[in-house]
Structures are given as structure tokens and as C-alpha cells.
GROMACS .gro file of C-alpha atoms in nm:
model
  399
    1MET     CA    1   0.033  -0.132  -1.772
    2PRO     CA    2   0.349   0.035  -1.707
    3ALA     CA    3   0.299   0.362  -1.484
    4ALA     CA    4   0.504   0.559  -1.764
    5THR     CA    5   0.265   0.463  -2.035
    6PRO     CA    6   0.016   0.721  -2.159
    7VAL     CA    7  -0.328   0.603  -2.206
    8LEU     CA    8  -0.635   0.742  -2.396
    9LEU     CA    9  -0.974   0.685  -2.298
   10VAL     CA   10  -1.218   0.780  -2.582
   11SER     CA   11  -1.600   0.780  -2.539
   12ASP     CA   12  -1.859   0.744  -2.814
   13HIS     CA   13  -2.140   0.879  -2.610
   14VAL     CA   14  -2.403   0.815  -2.910
   15ALA     CA   15  -2.286   0.446  -2.957
   16GLY     CA   16  -2.254   0.375  -2.581
   17ALA     CA   17  -1.872   0.262  -2.579
   18VAL     CA   18  -1.565   0.355  -2.435
   19HIS     CA   19  -1.239   0.266  -2.585
   20LEU     CA   20  -0.900   0.217  -2.393
   21LEU     CA   21  -0.605   0.295  -2.616
   22THR     CA   22  -0.239   0.292  -2.563
   23VAL     CA   23  -0.046   0.595  -2.665
   24PRO     CA   24   0.134   0.656  -2.918
   25ASP     CA   25   0.082   0.339  -3.104
   26GLY     CA   26  -0.304   0.361  -3.056
   27ALA     CA   27  -0.345   0.015  -2.970
   28VAL     CA   28  -0.677  -0.099  -2.822
   29ALA     CA   29  -0.624  -0.238  -2.488
   30GLY     CA   30  -0.985  -0.234  -2.356
   31ARG     CA   31  -1.340  -0.143  -2.451
   32LEU     CA   32  -1.656  -0.091  -2.255
   33THR     CA   33  -2.009  -0.128  -2.423
   34GLY     CA   34  -2.348   0.001  -2.320
   35ARG     CA   35  -2.206   0.303  -2.127
   36HIS     CA   36  -2.336   0.645  -2.253
   37LEU     CA   37  -2.113   0.899  -2.104
   38SER     CA   38  -2.209   1.239  -2.038
   39GLU     CA   39  -2.038   1.461  -2.287
   40HIS     CA   40  -2.125   1.778  -2.097
   41ALA     CA   41  -2.000   1.676  -1.754
   42GLY     CA   42  -1.686   1.513  -1.920
   43PHE     CA   43  -1.391   1.333  -1.757
   44LEU     CA   44  -1.261   1.419  -1.416
   45ALA     CA   45  -0.894   1.347  -1.365
   46LEU     CA   46  -0.853   1.148  -0.997
   47PRO     CA   47  -0.533   1.067  -0.831
   48GLY     CA   48  -0.327   0.774  -0.958
   49GLY     CA   49  -0.437   0.819  -1.338
   50ARG     CA   50  -0.798   0.723  -1.232
   51VAL     CA   51  -1.072   0.900  -1.432
   52ALA     CA   52  -1.450   0.985  -1.300
   53CYS     CA   53  -1.722   1.012  -1.554
   54VAL     CA   54  -2.105   0.987  -1.553
   55ASP     CA   55  -2.311   0.742  -1.739
   56ASP     CA   56  -2.607   0.927  -1.832
   57ARG     CA   57  -2.824   0.657  -1.920
   58ARG     CA   58  -2.776   0.423  -1.634
   59GLY     CA   59  -2.762   0.691  -1.401
   60GLU     CA   60  -2.427   0.606  -1.259
   61LEU     CA   61  -2.075   0.773  -1.167
   62LEU     CA   62  -1.827   0.543  -1.290
   63VAL     CA   63  -1.457   0.547  -1.159
   64LEU     CA   64  -1.228   0.413  -1.427
   65ASP     CA   65  -0.859   0.290  -1.364
   66PRO     CA   66  -0.704   0.243  -1.718
   67PHE     CA   67  -0.372   0.118  -1.552
   68ALA     CA   68  -0.550  -0.175  -1.361
   69GLU     CA   69  -0.655  -0.517  -1.468
   70GLN     CA   70  -1.018  -0.426  -1.443
   71LEU     CA   71  -1.108  -0.077  -1.610
   72VAL     CA   72  -1.409  -0.002  -1.402
   73GLU     CA   73  -1.295   0.044  -1.026
   74ARG     CA   74  -1.645   0.177  -0.900
   75THR     CA   75  -1.996   0.259  -1.003
   76VAL     CA   76  -2.218   0.484  -0.744
   77PRO     CA   77  -2.575   0.566  -0.875
   78VAL     CA   78  -2.617   0.966  -0.932
   79ALA     CA   79  -2.877   1.156  -1.063
   80VAL     CA   80  -2.892   1.274  -1.451
   81PRO     CA   81  -2.878   1.429  -1.679
   82ALA     CA   82  -2.511   1.514  -1.589
   83GLU     CA   83  -2.432   1.884  -1.610
   84HIS     CA   84  -2.111   1.930  -1.424
   85LEU     CA   85  -1.889   1.720  -1.218
   86ALA     CA   86  -1.612   1.807  -0.978
   87CYS     CA   87  -1.430   1.659  -0.669
   88ASP     CA   88  -1.214   1.809  -0.383
   89PRO     CA   89  -0.844   1.798  -0.424
   90SER     CA   90  -0.810   1.477  -0.233
   91GLY     CA   91  -1.012   1.305  -0.512
   92ARG     CA   92  -1.229   1.158  -0.223
   93ARG     CA   93  -1.546   1.381  -0.253
   94LEU     CA   94  -1.732   1.433  -0.560
   95ALA     CA   95  -2.039   1.638  -0.677
   96VAL     CA   96  -2.248   1.604  -0.989
   97THR     CA   97  -2.509   1.864  -1.068
   98THR     CA   98  -2.797   1.793  -1.337
   99GLY     CA   99  -2.950   2.034  -1.587
  100LEU     CA  100  -3.045   2.043  -1.921
  101GLY     CA  101  -2.962   1.711  -2.100
  102LYS     CA  102  -3.157   1.674  -2.450
  103ASN     CA  103  -3.426   1.897  -2.322
  104SER     CA  104  -3.465   2.268  -2.464
  105GLU     CA  105  -3.459   2.401  -2.100
  106PRO     CA  106  -3.321   2.306  -1.764
  107TRP     CA  107  -3.580   2.109  -1.567
  108SER     CA  108  -3.377   1.901  -1.294
  109ASP     CA  109  -3.271   2.041  -0.965
  110LEU     CA  110  -3.090   1.743  -0.813
  111LEU     CA  111  -2.745   1.728  -0.674
  112THR     CA  112  -2.565   1.422  -0.596
  113VAL     CA  113  -2.272   1.419  -0.347
  114VAL     CA  114  -2.031   1.116  -0.336
  115ASP     CA  115  -1.777   0.998  -0.055
  116LEU     CA  116  -1.545   0.752  -0.263
  117ALA     CA  117  -1.379   0.652   0.080
  118THR     CA  118  -1.710   0.538   0.263
  119GLY     CA  119  -1.923   0.459  -0.039
  120GLU     CA  120  -2.183   0.721   0.082
  121ALA     CA  121  -2.401   0.924  -0.160
  122ALA     CA  122  -2.691   1.129  -0.096
  123ARG     CA  123  -2.917   1.338  -0.352
  124VAL     CA  124  -3.075   1.671  -0.279
  125ARG     CA  125  -3.252   1.947  -0.444
  126THR     CA  126  -3.089   2.279  -0.509
  127ARG     CA  127  -3.208   2.495  -0.796
  128ALA     CA  128  -3.314   2.412  -1.163
  129GLY     CA  129  -3.074   2.576  -1.395
  130GLU     CA  130  -2.743   2.472  -1.550
  131PRO     CA  131  -2.529   2.483  -1.259
  132GLY     CA  132  -2.154   2.449  -1.255
  133VAL     CA  133  -1.979   2.318  -0.938
  134THR     CA  134  -1.663   2.331  -0.752
  135VAL     CA  135  -1.576   2.134  -0.422
  136LEU     CA  136  -1.325   2.302  -0.217
  137GLY     CA  137  -1.113   2.079   0.032
  138GLY     CA  138  -1.013   2.113   0.381
  139GLY     CA  139  -1.125   1.997   0.718
  140ASP     CA  140  -1.477   2.080   0.615
  141PRO     CA  141  -1.505   2.051   0.246
  142LEU     CA  142  -1.757   2.290   0.054
  143VAL     CA  143  -1.958   2.254  -0.235
  144VAL     CA  144  -1.989   2.568  -0.448
  145LEU     CA  145  -2.239   2.588  -0.704
  146ARG     CA  146  -2.258   2.844  -0.995
  147HIS     CA  147  -2.591   2.945  -1.063
  148ARG     CA  148  -2.742   3.149  -1.352
  149GLU     CA  149  -3.039   3.375  -1.391
  150PRO     CA  150  -3.019   3.509  -1.112
  151GLY     CA  151  -2.661   3.455  -1.099
  152ALA     CA  152  -2.468   3.344  -0.788
  153LEU     CA  153  -2.224   3.149  -0.592
  154ALA     CA  154  -2.385   2.931  -0.349
  155VAL     CA  155  -2.206   2.769  -0.090
  156HIS     CA  156  -2.282   2.446   0.081
  157ARG     CA  157  -2.110   2.237   0.352
  158PHE     CA  158  -2.019   1.873   0.201
  159ALA     CA  159  -2.096   1.708   0.517
  160GLU     CA  160  -2.436   1.853   0.555
  161LEU     CA  161  -2.532   1.755   0.173
  162LEU     CA  162  -2.395   1.398   0.246
  163GLY     CA  163  -2.600   1.383   0.558
  164ALA     CA  164  -2.930   1.465   0.426
  165PRO     CA  165  -3.223   1.239   0.472
  166PRO     CA  166  -3.384   1.023   0.203
  167GLY     CA  167  -3.622   1.187  -0.051
  168CYS     CA  168  -3.417   1.432  -0.222
  169PRO     CA  169  -3.485   1.708   0.033
  170ARG     CA  170  -3.447   2.082  -0.080
  171VAL     CA  171  -3.129   2.249   0.066
  172VAL     CA  172  -3.049   2.618   0.125
  173PRO     CA  173  -2.702   2.754   0.073
  174HIS     CA  174  -2.544   2.893   0.386
  175ALA     CA  175  -2.354   3.163   0.196
  176VAL     CA  176  -2.434   3.310  -0.130
  177LEU     CA  177  -2.215   3.545  -0.348
  178ALA     CA  178  -2.384   3.745  -0.624
  179LEU     CA  179  -2.253   3.696  -0.994
  180PRO     CA  180  -2.396   3.829  -1.319
  181ASP     CA  181  -2.693   3.615  -1.489
  182ASP     CA  182  -2.468   3.489  -1.771
  183GLY     CA  183  -2.196   3.259  -1.590
  184HIS     CA  184  -2.072   2.990  -1.784
  185GLY     CA  185  -1.728   2.843  -1.708
  186ASP     CA  186  -1.591   2.715  -1.380
  187ALA     CA  187  -1.213   2.670  -1.214
  188TYR     CA  188  -1.083   2.622  -0.887
  189VAL     CA  189  -0.729   2.633  -0.759
  190PRO     CA  190  -0.688   2.439  -0.457
  191GLY     CA  191  -0.372   2.597  -0.286
  192PRO     CA  192  -0.499   2.953  -0.239
  193GLU     CA  193  -0.863   2.821  -0.221
  194LEU     CA  194  -0.956   3.032  -0.527
  195VAL     CA  195  -1.301   2.975  -0.729
  196PHE     CA  196  -1.326   3.141  -1.050
  197ALA     CA  197  -1.637   3.196  -1.267
  198ALA     CA  198  -1.647   3.313  -1.633
  199THR     CA  199  -1.936   3.566  -1.721
  200SER     CA  200  -1.941   3.859  -1.991
  201GLN     CA  201  -1.784   4.090  -1.754
  202GLY     CA  202  -1.474   3.885  -1.716
  203VAL     CA  203  -1.343   3.609  -1.483
  204HIS     CA  204  -1.490   3.650  -1.146
  205ARG     CA  205  -1.269   3.560  -0.857
  206ALA     CA  206  -1.354   3.455  -0.508
  207ARG     CA  207  -1.126   3.333  -0.225
  208ARG     CA  208  -1.245   3.096   0.046
  209THR     CA  209  -1.278   3.278   0.412
  210GLY     CA  210  -1.398   2.993   0.641
  211ASP     CA  211  -1.715   2.854   0.509
  212ALA     CA  212  -1.803   3.136   0.285
  213LEU     CA  213  -1.640   3.320  -0.019
  214THR     CA  214  -1.516   3.659  -0.046
  215ALA     CA  215  -1.515   3.832  -0.369
  216GLU     CA  216  -1.187   3.954  -0.530
  217ALA     CA  217  -1.106   4.186  -0.826
  218VAL     CA  218  -1.280   4.076  -1.163
  219VAL     CA  219  -1.010   3.959  -1.439
  220PRO     CA  220  -1.104   4.131  -1.755
  221TRP     CA  221  -1.105   3.964  -2.079
  222GLY     CA  222  -0.896   4.222  -2.243
  223SER     CA  223  -1.123   4.167  -2.556
  224SER     CA  224  -1.467   4.245  -2.687
  225ALA     CA  225  -1.526   3.871  -2.679
  226ARG     CA  226  -1.572   3.643  -2.407
  227GLY     CA  227  -1.504   3.294  -2.266
  228TRP     CA  228  -1.737   3.023  -2.216
  229TYR     CA  229  -1.504   2.766  -2.037
  230LEU     CA  230  -1.236   2.798  -1.804
  231ARG     CA  231  -0.951   2.537  -1.737
  232PHE     CA  232  -0.666   2.545  -1.465
  233ASP     CA  233  -0.340   2.499  -1.590
  234THR     CA  234  -0.146   2.297  -1.305
  235ARG     CA  235   0.190   2.311  -1.477
  236ARG     CA  236   0.195   2.675  -1.575
  237GLN     CA  237  -0.036   2.792  -1.288
  238ALA     CA  238  -0.271   2.965  -1.521
  239LEU     CA  239  -0.624   3.002  -1.643
  240TRP     CA  240  -0.717   2.893  -2.015
  241THR     CA  241  -1.018   2.954  -2.233
  242THR     CA  242  -1.111   3.034  -2.590
  243LEU     CA  243  -1.287   3.391  -2.644
  244ARG     CA  244  -1.557   3.363  -2.880
  245GLY     CA  245  -1.660   3.683  -3.064
  246GLY     CA  246  -1.890   3.812  -3.359
  247ASP     CA  247  -2.247   3.757  -3.410
  248PRO     CA  248  -2.381   3.501  -3.183
  249ASP     CA  249  -2.627   3.359  -3.416
  250PRO     CA  250  -2.512   2.985  -3.458
  251LEU     CA  251  -2.581   3.024  -3.825
  252ARG     CA  252  -2.288   3.290  -3.864
  253TRP     CA  253  -2.047   3.052  -3.704
  254PRO     CA  254  -1.806   3.039  -3.990
  255GLU     CA  255  -1.739   3.395  -3.889
  256TRP     CA  256  -1.701   3.370  -3.533
  257SER     CA  257  -1.349   3.500  -3.391
  258ASN     CA  258  -1.134   3.270  -3.159
  259GLN     CA  259  -0.858   3.356  -2.920
  260ALA     CA  260  -0.665   3.180  -2.678
  261TRP     CA  261  -0.678   3.346  -2.344
  262ARG     CA  262  -0.413   3.268  -2.090
  263HIS     CA  263  -0.412   3.431  -1.760
  264GLU     CA  264  -0.093   3.372  -1.552
  265LEU     CA  265  -0.196   3.337  -1.169
  266GLY     CA  266   0.164   3.442  -1.041
  267THR     CA  267   0.213   3.757  -1.247
  268GLY     CA  268  -0.139   3.852  -1.321
  269ARG     CA  269  -0.037   3.887  -1.703
  270THR     CA  270  -0.295   3.794  -1.964
  271LEU     CA  271  -0.199   3.690  -2.304
  272LEU     CA  272  -0.414   3.657  -2.621
  273THR     CA  273  -0.336   3.465  -2.938
  274GLU     CA  274  -0.563   3.471  -3.255
  275LEU     CA  275  -0.675   3.113  -3.338
  276GLY     CA  276  -0.870   3.215  -3.651
  277PRO     CA  277  -1.243   3.194  -3.757
  278GLY     CA  278  -1.490   2.897  -3.699
  279LEU     CA  279  -1.574   2.694  -3.427
  280VAL     CA  280  -1.296   2.615  -3.166
  281PHE     CA  281  -1.436   2.400  -2.860
  282ARG     CA  282  -1.246   2.281  -2.558
  283LEU     CA  283  -0.855   2.284  -2.531
  284ALA     CA  284  -0.627   2.047  -2.404
  285LEU     CA  285  -0.293   2.085  -2.193
  286ALA     CA  286   0.002   1.889  -2.288
  287ARG     CA  287   0.336   1.929  -2.083
  288ARG     CA  288   0.474   2.206  -2.296
  289HIS     CA  289   0.205   2.289  -2.543
  290THR     CA  290  -0.169   2.410  -2.537
  291ALA     CA  291  -0.379   2.227  -2.816
  292PHE     CA  292  -0.685   2.355  -2.983
  293SER     CA  293  -0.891   2.202  -3.299
  294ARG     CA  294  -1.053   2.436  -3.502
  295ILE     CA  295  -1.333   2.368  -3.757
  296HIS     CA  296  -1.422   2.589  -4.054
  297PRO     CA  297  -1.570   2.523  -4.400
  298ASP     CA  298  -1.237   2.621  -4.559
  299GLY     CA  299  -1.044   2.343  -4.386
  300ASP     CA  300  -0.974   2.211  -3.999
  301GLU     CA  301  -0.688   2.227  -3.825
  302LEU     CA  302  -0.493   2.145  -3.502
  303ILE     CA  303  -0.333   2.449  -3.323
  304LEU     CA  304  -0.039   2.396  -3.092
  305LEU     CA  305   0.074   2.684  -2.868
  306ASP     CA  306   0.412   2.711  -2.688
  307ALA     CA  307   0.478   2.854  -2.380
  308ASP     CA  308   0.548   3.174  -2.541
  309GLY     CA  309   0.223   3.182  -2.707
  310ALA     CA  310   0.363   3.115  -3.066
  311ALA     CA  311   0.126   2.893  -3.274
  312ARG     CA  312   0.194   2.612  -3.514
  313ARG     CA  313  -0.087   2.496  -3.720
  314PHE     CA  314  -0.150   2.151  -3.876
  315PRO     CA  315  -0.437   2.062  -4.113
  316LEU     CA  316  -0.675   1.787  -4.027
  317PRO     CA  317  -0.864   1.588  -4.298
  318GLY     CA  318  -1.217   1.688  -4.348
  319MET     CA  319  -1.511   1.515  -4.183
  320ASP     CA  320  -1.837   1.390  -4.384
  321GLY     CA  321  -2.125   1.563  -4.198
  322ALA     CA  322  -1.907   1.850  -4.081
  323PRO     CA  323  -2.094   2.183  -3.997
  324ARG     CA  324  -2.157   2.372  -4.314
  325ARG     CA  325  -2.228   2.753  -4.409
  326GLY     CA  326  -2.596   2.805  -4.365
  327GLY     CA  327  -2.635   2.548  -4.061
  328THR     CA  328  -2.551   2.539  -3.717
  329PRO     CA  329  -2.230   2.381  -3.555
  330TRP     CA  330  -2.450   2.192  -3.305
  331GLU     CA  331  -2.740   2.001  -3.439
  332GLY     CA  332  -2.676   1.676  -3.644
  333VAL     CA  333  -2.314   1.769  -3.725
  334GLN     CA  334  -1.965   1.610  -3.649
  335ARG     CA  335  -1.712   1.770  -3.453
  336ARG     CA  336  -1.385   1.714  -3.299
  337ALA     CA  337  -1.259   1.662  -2.937
  338VAL     CA  338  -0.889   1.687  -2.811
  339ALA     CA  339  -0.700   1.553  -2.511
  340ALA     CA  340  -0.369   1.563  -2.368
  341SER     CA  341  -0.179   1.525  -2.041
  342PRO     CA  342   0.040   1.756  -1.849
  343GLY     CA  343   0.288   1.480  -1.815
  344SER     CA  344   0.319   1.397  -2.178
  345ASP     CA  345   0.384   1.549  -2.508
  346TRP     CA  346   0.127   1.349  -2.707
  347ILE     CA  347  -0.198   1.509  -2.826
  348ALA     CA  348  -0.506   1.332  -2.937
  349VAL     CA  349  -0.774   1.465  -3.159
  350THR     CA  350  -1.067   1.286  -3.298
  351ARG     CA  351  -1.237   1.317  -3.665
  352GLY     CA  352  -1.613   1.288  -3.562
  353GLY     CA  353  -1.828   1.020  -3.774
  354HIS     CA  354  -1.503   0.848  -3.908
  355GLY     CA  355  -1.411   0.661  -3.596
  356GLU     CA  356  -1.061   0.805  -3.609
  357VAL     CA  357  -0.819   0.956  -3.363
  358HIS     CA  358  -0.503   1.160  -3.457
  359ILE     CA  359  -0.197   1.099  -3.221
  360VAL     CA  360   0.028   1.375  -3.259
  361ASP     CA  361   0.375   1.458  -3.126
  362ALA     CA  362   0.342   1.802  -2.998
  363GLU     CA  363   0.727   1.852  -2.994
  364THR     CA  364   0.739   1.788  -3.381
  365GLY     CA  365   0.393   1.793  -3.498
  366GLN     CA  366   0.437   1.454  -3.667
  367GLU     CA  367   0.144   1.228  -3.640
  368ALA     CA  368   0.240   0.881  -3.482
  369ALA     CA  369  -0.074   0.686  -3.546
  370ARG     CA  370  -0.423   0.736  -3.661
  371PRO     CA  371  -0.629   0.436  -3.509
  372ARG     CA  372  -0.967   0.368  -3.666
  373LEU     CA  373  -1.203   0.235  -3.393
  374SER     CA  374  -1.518   0.013  -3.405
  375THR     CA  375  -1.759   0.291  -3.339
  376PRO     CA  376  -1.796   0.618  -3.564
  377LEU     CA  377  -1.733   0.903  -3.270
  378HIS     CA  378  -2.047   1.070  -3.363
  379HIS     CA  379  -2.025   1.438  -3.260
  380GLY     CA  380  -1.668   1.388  -3.220
  381GLY     CA  381  -1.683   1.185  -2.907
  382HIS     CA  382  -1.491   1.287  -2.589
  383LEU     CA  383  -1.131   1.211  -2.488
  384VAL     CA  384  -0.913   1.210  -2.180
  385LEU     CA  385  -0.533   1.120  -2.196
  386ARG     CA  386  -0.352   1.018  -1.858
  387VAL     CA  387  -0.031   0.926  -1.742
  388ARG     CA  388  -0.039   0.789  -1.405
  389ASN     CA  389   0.124   1.052  -1.200
  390ASP     CA  390   0.087   1.321  -1.433
  391GLY     CA  391  -0.067   1.588  -1.183
  392ALA     CA  392  -0.364   1.627  -1.404
  393ASP     CA  393  -0.574   1.579  -1.078
  394GLY     CA  394  -0.444   1.909  -0.954
  395ASP     CA  395  -0.746   2.057  -1.168
  396PRO     CA  396  -1.040   1.892  -0.992
  397VAL     CA  397  -1.316   2.005  -1.247
  398GLY     CA  398  -1.450   1.768  -1.501
  399ARG     CA  399  -1.336   1.855  -1.847
   0.00000   0.00000   0.00000
């Protein structure tokens, strides 16, 4: 497949299928079956247009190359249920945390580390919870776990984890930085070696100093709401999230407020853009736009923000089984996933339950194709859009 051709991987984690589409025509170029990918751990961009993800049913890390003749490049056994997935800036060393899965409370404390260059892998025990993870590069890579209740950034040496003996021994971090108890959302910026963690107080920032972390000033939300998700924008050198506000009761989801939050790392400036009420989940970063999907009983829409923060809105057809008033937006309902590449102007957004993907030109807002897949994309599925050398691997945290 030509290097400049954008490709789209579409995971139906309920049906157990992964579809490979070319963009913008939406033609099916490949398919995997019997693969139930972890929607929570998401897709991790690797160098050369490759992608890492976790099969939660088989307990395998998958390295996929959508530009190669064989889609599956490598598989490595890992502990599941996968909670979060990250790699070092080289894309060689990966870490997979475990946590909740389909359980009402976290129960697994296993962490898996993998060296793709040597094929080595090891599992250790850390602390049960819902840990986030970042993998810091350099001569001696570090694995930083973001824990909750009590909140902490726990620092481990990658080499020590990889050299652990069999039997999943318990490991103790060699450095710890305290956090509030409600952390959720992680980012890592490789150049300045900065780690970020989202809490109700704001975005906590820590800089690597040797084999430890030093706390820096907290970035305030600038709003009464908070973010639950962080993403590093490699092209604009910024952090992004969606601030969700209002009554946290899931039954009140149609009234939730949503603001796009962008923090420019170079200037320290923070910009807020109103997105509207309802459910706004993950965001996607294209070459010149940031994409959000908003679900609401009065109508769904795709929202595109340009570099100046100006928003354009495009209605999306409704979903059978969409979240309704009086119900929650999480259990047994359809949702949407959105994807983009920093090397492309194409946006993809799903129509959960219908097996449809809208492929939209962010420059014009025009829909180029709406392929209907052979599986329904229950819960909206999950997406990643890649161009071979798009720079997306500059964000080494799974999304």
C-alpha cells in the first residue's frame, strides 16, 4: 500500500473483528476475526505507521502494520484485562497495565512489560486499581504508573521490571510522587521529559530528574468542570481534553456540559471552547483540526475545531439504541468513536450499532464515503487512522 495512503483500522470489540479500510474511499483492504480488542487500552501509534493494541480475550499484545502484506506483525502474551497501554519514544519498549475489565471494581495488579526488539516480556505485580502508564525514554527507560486512592506517580526502572524472575513477583517503586486520589488521564511529552496527570485540581506536571520525578506547577482547568482524558498534540505541541461538568449522576447525562480544553506547552496559554451538552468522549487530532463527536437526545453532531478554536458543526444521523433520557450513556447503548491522523485532513466517526463509518474531509466538512461494515460496531467500536510517517507516534500513550 502506498506510504501516503491514509488507512483506518476499525475494531468491533464486541463482535471480535478488526477491519482495515483505505481512506477516503472506505474500501475494505483486510480483516481480522476472533480478535476482541481492549477498547479501554485503545490503539497505540508506533513508528512507521504501525499500531499496538491488546486482545483482551486471548491475552495478547498485537503489533499491526496496516501497510504491510500481513496485517499482524507480532503477538506477545500479556496480562489482561488491559487498562492502559504505552511505549517509550522509540516504540521499542511497551507496558500494559490491568485493572477493571467487566468487573464492578478493580481486581488485577499485574503489569506486563515488553521489549519488541528482543522479544522479551515479563509480568510483575504492582497495586490493584485502574493505573495509567507512561514509559519514559533515554538510556535507562522508566515506567511511571499513575495510581488512585491513594493517588501517586510510581516510578519503576524498565530494565528491572523486564529482568524480574518468573511467577509475577511483587515490585516496589524506587520513587513516588504524591497525587490527589482522583487521577484519570495521562500524557507524556518526550522532548522535555514531562509527565502529566489529570485530577480534579487540574493537570499535574512532573519532570524527569534522573530516575525520579520532580513536581512542577499544576495547570488549572480554568473552569468548574474537569477533564478525564489527556492527549498530546504532536503537531501543535499542546495538551487536549474535554472538560465535563454538571451533576455527575449518569442519568443526568443529557445535561452534562462539555468544553474543549487546549493548553499550549510553549506559551502556557489555555483555550476553552464550548461544545454543547450531552456525551462527548474521546477526541481526534487531524493535520489542522481537532474532532469531537457529541451525542444528545436532540441530535448528534461532529464538531471540528480549527487552529484558532473556531467550531464548525455537522449533524450526524441518529443511532438505533442510542442513549436516551432517563438512562445512562454507558450500559447497553450505542456510542460513537472518532479518529484522525496528524498527517491527514480526513476524519472518521462511527455510527454504533449500524456498522457505519463516516469519512469526512475536515477542510470542507463534506462526507467522502460512508462504508457499512460486516459487523455492527456495537458501543461504537474503536478507530485509529494512520499515514505511514504522520508523526502520531510522537504521542506514546494508547488512546
